Short mmCIF file of N, CA and C and ligand atoms in Angstrom, two decimals:
data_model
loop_
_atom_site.label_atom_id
_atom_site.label_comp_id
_atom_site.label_asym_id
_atom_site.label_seq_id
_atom_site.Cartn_x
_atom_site.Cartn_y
_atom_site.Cartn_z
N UNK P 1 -21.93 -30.52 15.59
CA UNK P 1 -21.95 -31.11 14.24
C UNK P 1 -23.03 -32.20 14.17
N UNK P 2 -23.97 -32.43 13.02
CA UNK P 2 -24.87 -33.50 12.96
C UNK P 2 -24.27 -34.64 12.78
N UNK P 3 -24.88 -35.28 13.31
CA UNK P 3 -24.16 -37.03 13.39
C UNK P 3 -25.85 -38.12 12.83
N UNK P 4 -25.45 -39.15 11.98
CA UNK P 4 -25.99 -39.81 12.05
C UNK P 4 -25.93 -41.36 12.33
N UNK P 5 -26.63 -42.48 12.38
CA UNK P 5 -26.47 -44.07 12.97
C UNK P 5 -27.38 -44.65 12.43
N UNK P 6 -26.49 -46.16 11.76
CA UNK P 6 -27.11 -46.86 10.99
C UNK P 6 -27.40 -48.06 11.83
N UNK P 7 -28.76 -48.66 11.97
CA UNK P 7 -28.77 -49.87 13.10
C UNK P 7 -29.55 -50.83 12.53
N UNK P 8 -29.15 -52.25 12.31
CA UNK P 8 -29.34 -53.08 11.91
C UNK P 8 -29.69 -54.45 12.37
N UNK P 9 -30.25 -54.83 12.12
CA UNK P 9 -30.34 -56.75 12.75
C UNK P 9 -30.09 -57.45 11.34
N UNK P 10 -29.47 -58.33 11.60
CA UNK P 10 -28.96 -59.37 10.25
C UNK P 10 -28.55 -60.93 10.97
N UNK P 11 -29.34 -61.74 10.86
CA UNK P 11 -28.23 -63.21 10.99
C UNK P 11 -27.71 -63.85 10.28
N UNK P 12 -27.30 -63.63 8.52
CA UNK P 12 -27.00 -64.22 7.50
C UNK P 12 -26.13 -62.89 6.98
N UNK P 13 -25.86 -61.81 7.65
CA UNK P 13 -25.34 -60.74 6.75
C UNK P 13 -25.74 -59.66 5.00
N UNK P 14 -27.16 -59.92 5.27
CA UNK P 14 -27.39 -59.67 4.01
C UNK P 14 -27.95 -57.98 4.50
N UNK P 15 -28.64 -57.80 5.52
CA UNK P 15 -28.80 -56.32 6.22
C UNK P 15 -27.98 -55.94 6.53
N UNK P 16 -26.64 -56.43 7.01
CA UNK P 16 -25.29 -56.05 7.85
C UNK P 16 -24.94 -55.28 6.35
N UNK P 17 -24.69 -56.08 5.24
CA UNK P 17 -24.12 -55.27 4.28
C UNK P 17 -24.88 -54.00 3.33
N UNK P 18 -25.93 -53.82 3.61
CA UNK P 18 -26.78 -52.51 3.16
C UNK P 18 -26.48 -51.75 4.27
N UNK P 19 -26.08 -52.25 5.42
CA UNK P 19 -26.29 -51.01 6.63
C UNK P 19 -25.11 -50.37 6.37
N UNK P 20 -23.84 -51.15 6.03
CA UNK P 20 -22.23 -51.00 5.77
C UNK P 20 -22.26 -49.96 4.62
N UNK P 21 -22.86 -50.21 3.31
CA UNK P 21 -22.98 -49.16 2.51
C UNK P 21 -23.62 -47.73 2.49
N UNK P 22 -24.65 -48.06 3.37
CA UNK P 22 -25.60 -46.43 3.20
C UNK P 22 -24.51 -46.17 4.42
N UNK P 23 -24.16 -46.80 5.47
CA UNK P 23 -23.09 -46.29 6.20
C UNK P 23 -22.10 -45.04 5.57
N UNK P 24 -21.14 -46.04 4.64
CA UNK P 24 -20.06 -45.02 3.60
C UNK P 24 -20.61 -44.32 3.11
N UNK P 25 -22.00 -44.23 2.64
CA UNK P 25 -22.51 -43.10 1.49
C UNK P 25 -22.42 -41.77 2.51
N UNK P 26 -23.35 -42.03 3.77
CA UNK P 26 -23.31 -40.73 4.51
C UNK P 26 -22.18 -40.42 4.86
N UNK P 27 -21.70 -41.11 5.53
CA UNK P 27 -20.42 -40.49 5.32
C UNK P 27 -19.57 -39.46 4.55
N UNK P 28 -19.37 -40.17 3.40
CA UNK P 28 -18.95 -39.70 2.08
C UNK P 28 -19.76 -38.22 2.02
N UNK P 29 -21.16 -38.38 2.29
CA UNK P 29 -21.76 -37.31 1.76
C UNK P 29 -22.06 -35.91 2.98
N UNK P 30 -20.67 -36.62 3.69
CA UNK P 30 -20.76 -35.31 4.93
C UNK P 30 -21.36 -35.32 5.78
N UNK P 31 -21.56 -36.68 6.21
CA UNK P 31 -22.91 -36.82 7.60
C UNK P 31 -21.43 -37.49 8.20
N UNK P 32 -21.27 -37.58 9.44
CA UNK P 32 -20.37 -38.23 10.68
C UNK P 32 -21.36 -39.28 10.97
N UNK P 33 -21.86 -40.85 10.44
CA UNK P 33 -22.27 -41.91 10.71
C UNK P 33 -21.96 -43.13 11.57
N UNK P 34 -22.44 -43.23 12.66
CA UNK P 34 -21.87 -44.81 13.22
C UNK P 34 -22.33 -45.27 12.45
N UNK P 35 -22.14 -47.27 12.73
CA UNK P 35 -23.20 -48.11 12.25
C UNK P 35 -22.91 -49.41 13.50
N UNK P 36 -24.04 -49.84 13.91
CA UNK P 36 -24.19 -50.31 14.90
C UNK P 36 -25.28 -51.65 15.05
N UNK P 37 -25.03 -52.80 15.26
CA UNK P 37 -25.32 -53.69 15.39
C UNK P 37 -27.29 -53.63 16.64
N UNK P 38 -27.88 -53.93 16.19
CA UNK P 38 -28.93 -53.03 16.84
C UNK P 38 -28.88 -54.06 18.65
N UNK P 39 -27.75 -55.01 18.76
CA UNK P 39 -27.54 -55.72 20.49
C UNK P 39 -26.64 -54.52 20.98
N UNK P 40 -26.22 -53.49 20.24
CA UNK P 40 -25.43 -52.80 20.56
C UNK P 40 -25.64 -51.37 21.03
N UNK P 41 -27.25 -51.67 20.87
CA UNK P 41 -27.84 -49.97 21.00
C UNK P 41 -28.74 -50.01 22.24
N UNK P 42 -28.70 -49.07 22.88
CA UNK P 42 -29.79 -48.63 23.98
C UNK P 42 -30.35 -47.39 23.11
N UNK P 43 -31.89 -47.79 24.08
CA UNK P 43 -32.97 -46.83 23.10
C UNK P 43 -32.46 -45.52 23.20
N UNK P 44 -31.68 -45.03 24.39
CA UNK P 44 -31.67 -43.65 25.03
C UNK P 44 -30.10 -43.05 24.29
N UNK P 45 -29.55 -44.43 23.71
CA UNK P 45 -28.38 -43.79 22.47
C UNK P 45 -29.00 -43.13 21.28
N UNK P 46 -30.49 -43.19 20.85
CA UNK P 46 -30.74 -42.68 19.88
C UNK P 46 -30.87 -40.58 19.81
N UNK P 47 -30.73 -40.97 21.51
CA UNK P 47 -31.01 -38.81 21.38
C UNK P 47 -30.01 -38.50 21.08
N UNK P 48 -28.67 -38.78 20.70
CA UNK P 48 -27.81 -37.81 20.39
C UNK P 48 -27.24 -37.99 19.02
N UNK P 49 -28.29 -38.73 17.96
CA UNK P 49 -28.05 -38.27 16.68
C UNK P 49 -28.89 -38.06 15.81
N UNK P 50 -28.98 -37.07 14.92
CA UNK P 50 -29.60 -36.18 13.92
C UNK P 50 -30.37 -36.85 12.85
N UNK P 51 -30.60 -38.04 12.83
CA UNK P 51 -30.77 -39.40 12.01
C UNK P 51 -30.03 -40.14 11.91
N UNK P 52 -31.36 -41.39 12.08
CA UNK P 52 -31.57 -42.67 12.70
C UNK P 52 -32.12 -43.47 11.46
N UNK P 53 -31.27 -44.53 11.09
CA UNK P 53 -31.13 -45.65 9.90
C UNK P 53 -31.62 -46.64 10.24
N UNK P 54 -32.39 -47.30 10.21
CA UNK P 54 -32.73 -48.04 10.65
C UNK P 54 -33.25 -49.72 9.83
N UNK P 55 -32.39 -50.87 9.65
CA UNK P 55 -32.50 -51.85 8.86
C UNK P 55 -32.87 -53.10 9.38
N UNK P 56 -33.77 -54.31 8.60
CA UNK P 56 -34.16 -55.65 9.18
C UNK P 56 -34.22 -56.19 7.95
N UNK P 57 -33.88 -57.57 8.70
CA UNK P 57 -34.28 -58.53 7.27
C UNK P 57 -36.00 -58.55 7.55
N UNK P 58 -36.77 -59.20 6.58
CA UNK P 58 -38.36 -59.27 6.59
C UNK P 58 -38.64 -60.31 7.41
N UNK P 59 -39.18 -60.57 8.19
CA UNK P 59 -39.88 -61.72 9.06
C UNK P 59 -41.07 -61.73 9.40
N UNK P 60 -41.66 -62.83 8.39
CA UNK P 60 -43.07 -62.52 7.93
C UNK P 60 -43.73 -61.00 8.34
N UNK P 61 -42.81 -60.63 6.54
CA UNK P 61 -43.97 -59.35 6.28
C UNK P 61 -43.47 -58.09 7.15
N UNK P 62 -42.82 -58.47 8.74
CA UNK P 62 -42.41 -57.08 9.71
C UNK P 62 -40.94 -57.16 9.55
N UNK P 63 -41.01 -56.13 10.84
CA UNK P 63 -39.10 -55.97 11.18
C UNK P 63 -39.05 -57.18 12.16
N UNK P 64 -37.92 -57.42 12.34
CA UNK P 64 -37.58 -58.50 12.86
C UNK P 64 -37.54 -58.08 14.99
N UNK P 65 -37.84 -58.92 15.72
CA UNK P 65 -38.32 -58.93 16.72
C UNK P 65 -36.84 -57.78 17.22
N UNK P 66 -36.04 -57.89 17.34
CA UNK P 66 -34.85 -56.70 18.11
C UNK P 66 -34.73 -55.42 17.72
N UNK P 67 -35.67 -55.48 16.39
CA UNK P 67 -35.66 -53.93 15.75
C UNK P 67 -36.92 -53.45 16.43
N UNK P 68 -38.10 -53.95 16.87
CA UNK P 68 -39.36 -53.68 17.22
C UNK P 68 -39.15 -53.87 18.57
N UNK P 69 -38.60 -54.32 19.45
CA UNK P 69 -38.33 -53.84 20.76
C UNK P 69 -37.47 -52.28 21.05
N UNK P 70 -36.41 -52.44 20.16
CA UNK P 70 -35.86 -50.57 20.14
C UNK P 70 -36.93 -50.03 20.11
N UNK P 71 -37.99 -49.77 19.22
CA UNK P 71 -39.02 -49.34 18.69
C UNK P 71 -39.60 -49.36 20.41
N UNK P 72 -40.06 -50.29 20.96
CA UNK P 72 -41.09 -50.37 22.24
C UNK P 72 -40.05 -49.89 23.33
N UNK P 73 -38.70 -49.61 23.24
CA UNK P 73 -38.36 -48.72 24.05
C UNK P 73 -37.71 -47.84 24.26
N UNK P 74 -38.61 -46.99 23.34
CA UNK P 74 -37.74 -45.26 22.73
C UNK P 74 -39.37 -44.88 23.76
N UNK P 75 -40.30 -45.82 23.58
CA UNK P 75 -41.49 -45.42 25.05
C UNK P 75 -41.03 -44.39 26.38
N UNK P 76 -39.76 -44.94 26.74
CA UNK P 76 -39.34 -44.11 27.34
C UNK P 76 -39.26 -42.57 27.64
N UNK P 77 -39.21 -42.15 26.53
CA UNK P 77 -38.71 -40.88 26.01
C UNK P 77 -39.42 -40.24 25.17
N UNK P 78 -40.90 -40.70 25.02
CA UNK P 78 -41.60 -40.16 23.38
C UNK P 78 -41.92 -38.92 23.33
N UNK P 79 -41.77 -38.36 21.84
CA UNK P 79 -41.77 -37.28 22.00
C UNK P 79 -39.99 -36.61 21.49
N UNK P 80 -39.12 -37.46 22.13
CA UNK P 80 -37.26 -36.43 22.36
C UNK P 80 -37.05 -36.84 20.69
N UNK P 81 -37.61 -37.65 20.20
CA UNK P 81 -36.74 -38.00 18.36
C UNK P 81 -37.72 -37.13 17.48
N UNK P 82 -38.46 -36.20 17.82
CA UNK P 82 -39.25 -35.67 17.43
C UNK P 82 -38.55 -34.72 16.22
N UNK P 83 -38.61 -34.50 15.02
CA UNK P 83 -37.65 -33.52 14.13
C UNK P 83 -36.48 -34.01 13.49
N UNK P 84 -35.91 -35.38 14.18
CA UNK P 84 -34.73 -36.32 13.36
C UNK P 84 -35.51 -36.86 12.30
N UNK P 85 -34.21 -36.96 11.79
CA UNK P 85 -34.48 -37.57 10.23
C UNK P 85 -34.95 -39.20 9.87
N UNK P 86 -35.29 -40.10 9.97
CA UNK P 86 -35.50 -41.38 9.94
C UNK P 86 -35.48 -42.13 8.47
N UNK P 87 -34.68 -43.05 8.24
CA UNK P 87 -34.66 -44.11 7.14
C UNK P 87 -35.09 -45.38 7.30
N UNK P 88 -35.18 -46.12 6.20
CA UNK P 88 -35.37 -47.69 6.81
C UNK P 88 -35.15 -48.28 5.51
N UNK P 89 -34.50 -49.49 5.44
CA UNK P 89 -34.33 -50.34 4.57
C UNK P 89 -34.49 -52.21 4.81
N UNK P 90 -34.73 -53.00 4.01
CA UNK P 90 -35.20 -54.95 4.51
C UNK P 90 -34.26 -55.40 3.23
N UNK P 91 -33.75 -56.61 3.68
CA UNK P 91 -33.86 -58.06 2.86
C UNK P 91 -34.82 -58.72 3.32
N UNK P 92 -35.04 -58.98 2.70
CA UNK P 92 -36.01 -60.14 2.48
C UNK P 92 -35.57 -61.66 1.13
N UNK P 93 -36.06 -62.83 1.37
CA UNK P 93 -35.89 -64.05 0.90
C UNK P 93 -36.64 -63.72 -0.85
N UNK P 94 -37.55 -63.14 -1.14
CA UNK P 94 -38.29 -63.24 -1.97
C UNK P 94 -39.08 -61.55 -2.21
N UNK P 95 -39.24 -61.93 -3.51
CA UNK P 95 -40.13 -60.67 -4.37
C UNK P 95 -41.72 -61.08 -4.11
N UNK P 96 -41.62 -59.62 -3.89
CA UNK P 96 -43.43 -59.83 -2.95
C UNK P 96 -43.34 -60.69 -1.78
N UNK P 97 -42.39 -60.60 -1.12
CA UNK P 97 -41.88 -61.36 0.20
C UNK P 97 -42.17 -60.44 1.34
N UNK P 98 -42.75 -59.78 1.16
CA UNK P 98 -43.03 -58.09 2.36
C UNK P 98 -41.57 -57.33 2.96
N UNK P 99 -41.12 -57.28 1.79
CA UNK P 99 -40.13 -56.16 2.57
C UNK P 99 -40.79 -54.81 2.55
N UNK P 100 -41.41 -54.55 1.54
CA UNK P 100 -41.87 -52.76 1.56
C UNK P 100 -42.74 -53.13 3.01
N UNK P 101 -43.41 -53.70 3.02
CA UNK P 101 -44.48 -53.80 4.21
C UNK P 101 -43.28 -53.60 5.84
N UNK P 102 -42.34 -54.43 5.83
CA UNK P 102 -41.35 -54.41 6.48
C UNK P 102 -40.94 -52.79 6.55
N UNK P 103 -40.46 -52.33 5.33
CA UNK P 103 -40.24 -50.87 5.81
C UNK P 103 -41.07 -49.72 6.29
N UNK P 104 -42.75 -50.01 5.59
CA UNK P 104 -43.57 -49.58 6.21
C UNK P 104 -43.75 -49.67 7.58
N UNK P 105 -43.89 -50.46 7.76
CA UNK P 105 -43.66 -50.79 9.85
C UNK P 105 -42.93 -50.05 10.38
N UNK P 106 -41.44 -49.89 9.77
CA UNK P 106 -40.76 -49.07 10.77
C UNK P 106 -40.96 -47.74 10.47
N UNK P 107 -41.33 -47.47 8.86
CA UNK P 107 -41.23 -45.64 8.77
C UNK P 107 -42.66 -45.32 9.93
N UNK P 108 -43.60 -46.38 9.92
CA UNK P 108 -44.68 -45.90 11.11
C UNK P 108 -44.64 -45.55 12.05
N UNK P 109 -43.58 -46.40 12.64
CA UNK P 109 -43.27 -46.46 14.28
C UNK P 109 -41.97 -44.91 14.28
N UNK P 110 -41.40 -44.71 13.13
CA UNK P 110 -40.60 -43.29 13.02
C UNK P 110 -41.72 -42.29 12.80
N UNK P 111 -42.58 -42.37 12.37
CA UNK P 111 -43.00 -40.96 12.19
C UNK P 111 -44.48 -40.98 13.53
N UNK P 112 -44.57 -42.12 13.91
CA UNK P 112 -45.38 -41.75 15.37
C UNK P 112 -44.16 -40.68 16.78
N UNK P 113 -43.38 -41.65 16.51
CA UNK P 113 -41.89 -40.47 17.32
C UNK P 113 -41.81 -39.11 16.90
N UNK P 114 -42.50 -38.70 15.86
CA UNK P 114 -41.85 -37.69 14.85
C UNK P 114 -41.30 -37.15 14.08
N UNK P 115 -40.46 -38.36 13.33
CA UNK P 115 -39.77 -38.37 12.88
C UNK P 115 -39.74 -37.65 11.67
N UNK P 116 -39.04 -37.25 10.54
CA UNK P 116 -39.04 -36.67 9.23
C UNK P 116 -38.58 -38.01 8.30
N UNK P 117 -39.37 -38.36 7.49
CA UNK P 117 -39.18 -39.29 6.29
C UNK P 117 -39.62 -38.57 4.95
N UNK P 118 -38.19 -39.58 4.11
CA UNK P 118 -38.04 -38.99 2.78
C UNK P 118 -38.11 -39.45 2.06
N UNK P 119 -38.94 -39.53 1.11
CA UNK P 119 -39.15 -40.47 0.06
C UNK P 119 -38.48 -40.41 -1.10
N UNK P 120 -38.41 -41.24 -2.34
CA UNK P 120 -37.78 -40.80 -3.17
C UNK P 120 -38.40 -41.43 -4.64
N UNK P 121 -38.86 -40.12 -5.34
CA UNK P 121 -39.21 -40.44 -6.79
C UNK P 121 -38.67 -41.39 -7.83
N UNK P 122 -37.72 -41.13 -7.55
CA UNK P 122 -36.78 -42.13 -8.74
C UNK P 122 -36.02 -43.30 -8.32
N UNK P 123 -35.87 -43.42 -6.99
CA UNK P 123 -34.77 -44.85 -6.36
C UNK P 123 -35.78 -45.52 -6.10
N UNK P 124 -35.94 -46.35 -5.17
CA UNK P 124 -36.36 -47.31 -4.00
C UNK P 124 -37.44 -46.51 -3.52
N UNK P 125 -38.81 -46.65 -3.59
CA UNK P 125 -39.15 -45.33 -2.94
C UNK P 125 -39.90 -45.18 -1.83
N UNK P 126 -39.65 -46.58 -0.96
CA UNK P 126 -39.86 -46.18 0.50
C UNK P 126 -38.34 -46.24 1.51
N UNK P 127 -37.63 -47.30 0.61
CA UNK P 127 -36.08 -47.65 0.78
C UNK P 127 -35.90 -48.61 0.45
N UNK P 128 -34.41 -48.15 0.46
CA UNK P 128 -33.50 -49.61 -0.40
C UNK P 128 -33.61 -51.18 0.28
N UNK P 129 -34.57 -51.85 -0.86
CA UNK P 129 -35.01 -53.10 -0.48
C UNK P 129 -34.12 -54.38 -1.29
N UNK P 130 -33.67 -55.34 -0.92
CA UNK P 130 -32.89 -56.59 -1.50
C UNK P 130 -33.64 -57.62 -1.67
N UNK P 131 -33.22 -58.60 -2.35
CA UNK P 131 -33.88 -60.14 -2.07
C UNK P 131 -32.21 -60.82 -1.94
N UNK P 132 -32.39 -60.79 -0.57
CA UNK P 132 -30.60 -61.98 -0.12
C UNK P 132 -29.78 -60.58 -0.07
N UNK P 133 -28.83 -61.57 -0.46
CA UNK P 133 -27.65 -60.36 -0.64
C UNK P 133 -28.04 -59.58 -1.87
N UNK P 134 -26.99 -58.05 -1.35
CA UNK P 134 -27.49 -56.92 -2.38
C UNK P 134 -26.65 -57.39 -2.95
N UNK P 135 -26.96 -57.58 -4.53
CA UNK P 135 -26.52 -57.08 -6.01
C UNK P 135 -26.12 -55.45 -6.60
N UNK P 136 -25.72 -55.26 -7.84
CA UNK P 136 -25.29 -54.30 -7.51
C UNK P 136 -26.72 -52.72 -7.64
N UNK P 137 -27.45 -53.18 -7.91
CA UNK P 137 -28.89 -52.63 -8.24
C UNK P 137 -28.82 -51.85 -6.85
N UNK P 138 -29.27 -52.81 -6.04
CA UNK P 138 -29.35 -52.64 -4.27
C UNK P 138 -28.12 -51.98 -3.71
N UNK P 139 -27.17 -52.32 -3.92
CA UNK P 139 -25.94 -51.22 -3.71
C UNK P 139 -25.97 -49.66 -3.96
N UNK P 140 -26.39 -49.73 -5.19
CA UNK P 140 -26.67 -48.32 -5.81
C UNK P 140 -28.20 -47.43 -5.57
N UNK P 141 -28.45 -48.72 -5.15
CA UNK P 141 -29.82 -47.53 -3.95
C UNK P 141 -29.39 -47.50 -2.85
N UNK P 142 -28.77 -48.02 -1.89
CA UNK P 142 -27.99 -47.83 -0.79
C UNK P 142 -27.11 -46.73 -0.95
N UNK P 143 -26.29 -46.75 -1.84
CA UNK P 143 -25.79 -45.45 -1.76
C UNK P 143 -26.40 -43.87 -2.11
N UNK P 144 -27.28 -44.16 -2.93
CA UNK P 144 -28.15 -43.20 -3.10
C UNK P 144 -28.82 -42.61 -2.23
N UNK P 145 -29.54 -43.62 -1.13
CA UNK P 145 -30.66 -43.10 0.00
C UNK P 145 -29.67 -42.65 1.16
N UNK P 146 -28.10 -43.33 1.51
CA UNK P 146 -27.10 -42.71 2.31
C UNK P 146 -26.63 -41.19 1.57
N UNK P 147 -27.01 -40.86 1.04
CA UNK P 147 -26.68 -39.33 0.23
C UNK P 147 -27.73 -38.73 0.52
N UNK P 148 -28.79 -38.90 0.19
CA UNK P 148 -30.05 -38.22 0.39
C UNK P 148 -30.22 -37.65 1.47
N UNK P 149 -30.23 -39.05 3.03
CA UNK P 149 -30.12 -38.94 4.13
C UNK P 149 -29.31 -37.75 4.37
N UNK P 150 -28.07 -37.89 4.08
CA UNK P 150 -27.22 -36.80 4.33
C UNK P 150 -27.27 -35.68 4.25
N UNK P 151 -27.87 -35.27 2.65
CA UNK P 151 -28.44 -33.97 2.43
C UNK P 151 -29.24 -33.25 3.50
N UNK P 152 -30.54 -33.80 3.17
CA UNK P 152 -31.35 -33.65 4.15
C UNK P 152 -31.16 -33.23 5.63
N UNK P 153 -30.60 -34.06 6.05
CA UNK P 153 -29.85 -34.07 7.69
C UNK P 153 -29.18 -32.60 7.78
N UNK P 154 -28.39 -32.46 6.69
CA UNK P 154 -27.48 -31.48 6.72
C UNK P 154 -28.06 -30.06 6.29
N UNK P 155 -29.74 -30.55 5.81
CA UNK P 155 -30.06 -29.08 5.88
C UNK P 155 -31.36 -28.64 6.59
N UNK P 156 -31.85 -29.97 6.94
CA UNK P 156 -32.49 -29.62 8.56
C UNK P 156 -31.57 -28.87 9.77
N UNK P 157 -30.22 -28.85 9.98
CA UNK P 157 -29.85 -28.54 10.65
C UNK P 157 -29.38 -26.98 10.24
C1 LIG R 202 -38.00 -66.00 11.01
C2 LIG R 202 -37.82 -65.65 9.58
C3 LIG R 202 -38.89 -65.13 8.86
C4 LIG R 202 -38.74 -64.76 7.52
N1 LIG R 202 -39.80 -64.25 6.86
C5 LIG R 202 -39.67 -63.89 5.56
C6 LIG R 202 -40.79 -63.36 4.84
O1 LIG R 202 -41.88 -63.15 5.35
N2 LIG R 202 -40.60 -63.05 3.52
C7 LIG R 202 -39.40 -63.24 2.88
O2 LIG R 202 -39.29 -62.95 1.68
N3 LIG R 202 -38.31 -63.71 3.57
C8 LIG R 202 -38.43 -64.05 4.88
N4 LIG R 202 -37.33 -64.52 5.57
C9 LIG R 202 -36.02 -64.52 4.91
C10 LIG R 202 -35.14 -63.31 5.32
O3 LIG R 202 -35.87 -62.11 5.28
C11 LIG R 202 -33.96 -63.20 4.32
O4 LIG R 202 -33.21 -64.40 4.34
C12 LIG R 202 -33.04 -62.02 4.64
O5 LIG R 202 -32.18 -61.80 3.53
C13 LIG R 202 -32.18 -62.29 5.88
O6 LIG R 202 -31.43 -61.15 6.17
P1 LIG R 202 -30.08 -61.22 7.03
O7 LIG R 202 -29.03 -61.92 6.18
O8 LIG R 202 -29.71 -59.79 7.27
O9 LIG R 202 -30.36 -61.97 8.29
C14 LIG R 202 -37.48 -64.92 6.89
C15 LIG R 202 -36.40 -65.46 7.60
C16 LIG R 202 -36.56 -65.82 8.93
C17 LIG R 202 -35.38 -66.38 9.69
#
């Protein structure tokens, strides 16, 4: 069965709670999702799921330093995430504060792995981005891009 994992860094909880929602969406939408605190992940936990979620608050402009070390050691293995599905979503403090730039970073470092990224015409359309905590705007792209994910996932496989 495809499984997917949502992994996050947050020290104020404002990524913890976008990771929590696109969490339930896949779910909901028929994906089997962890969600996982990213002190909680080894790089070599990422081979055994079908897509990989991946969230940071913005720190100046990137992902935040524990999301970009996963990133420097999936090295290990490059090449094995090759064909999974990959997401990414930021808070960030401010508008025009670099969160898209933030998600750009990581969809890079996913699709140098190989990853498959999905964009989306009408939501968020690199991913669901916040300023602070999500409102309900940001909620409802969170749940949207945890559906999508799901789809997708579920028909790559
Ligand atoms: C080291 C550091 C760098 C930050 N850099 C930015 C930034 O470049 N742009 C911005 O808008 N917010 C910046 N912020 C604010 C965080 O992105 C914002 O508070 C975010 O919502 C925190 O997410 P969290 O609650 O998941 O920790 C920074 C915060 C810290 C601690």
């Amino acid at each position: 069965m495809a499984k997917g994992i949502v992994i996050y860094y947050s020290r104020s909880g404002n990524t913890k709670e976008m990771a929590e929602i696109i969490t339930k969406s896949m779910n909901e939408a028929g994906l089997s999702t962890d969600c996982e605190s990213v002190e909680q992940v080894k790089a070599n936990d990422l081979l055994k799921y079908d897509a990989i979620v991946v969230g940071s608050p913005t720190y100046y402009g990137h992902m935040a330093g524990p999301i970009k070390q996963l990133f420097d050691d999936i090295v290990g293995f490059h090449g094995k995430l090759d064909g999974k599905v990959g997401a990414a979503f930021s808070s960030s403090a401010n508008i025009g504060g670099g969160n898209e730039t933030t998600i750009m970073g990581i969809i890079e470092a996913m699709l140098i792995a190989g990853m498959v990224i999905h964009g989306d015409p009408r939501g968020d359309h690199y991913g669901p981005v916040s300023i602070n905590k999500p409102d309900d705007r940001v909620k409802r792209q969170c749940r949207r891009r945890g559906q999508r994910i799901a789809e997708l996932t579920k028909k790559l496989r």
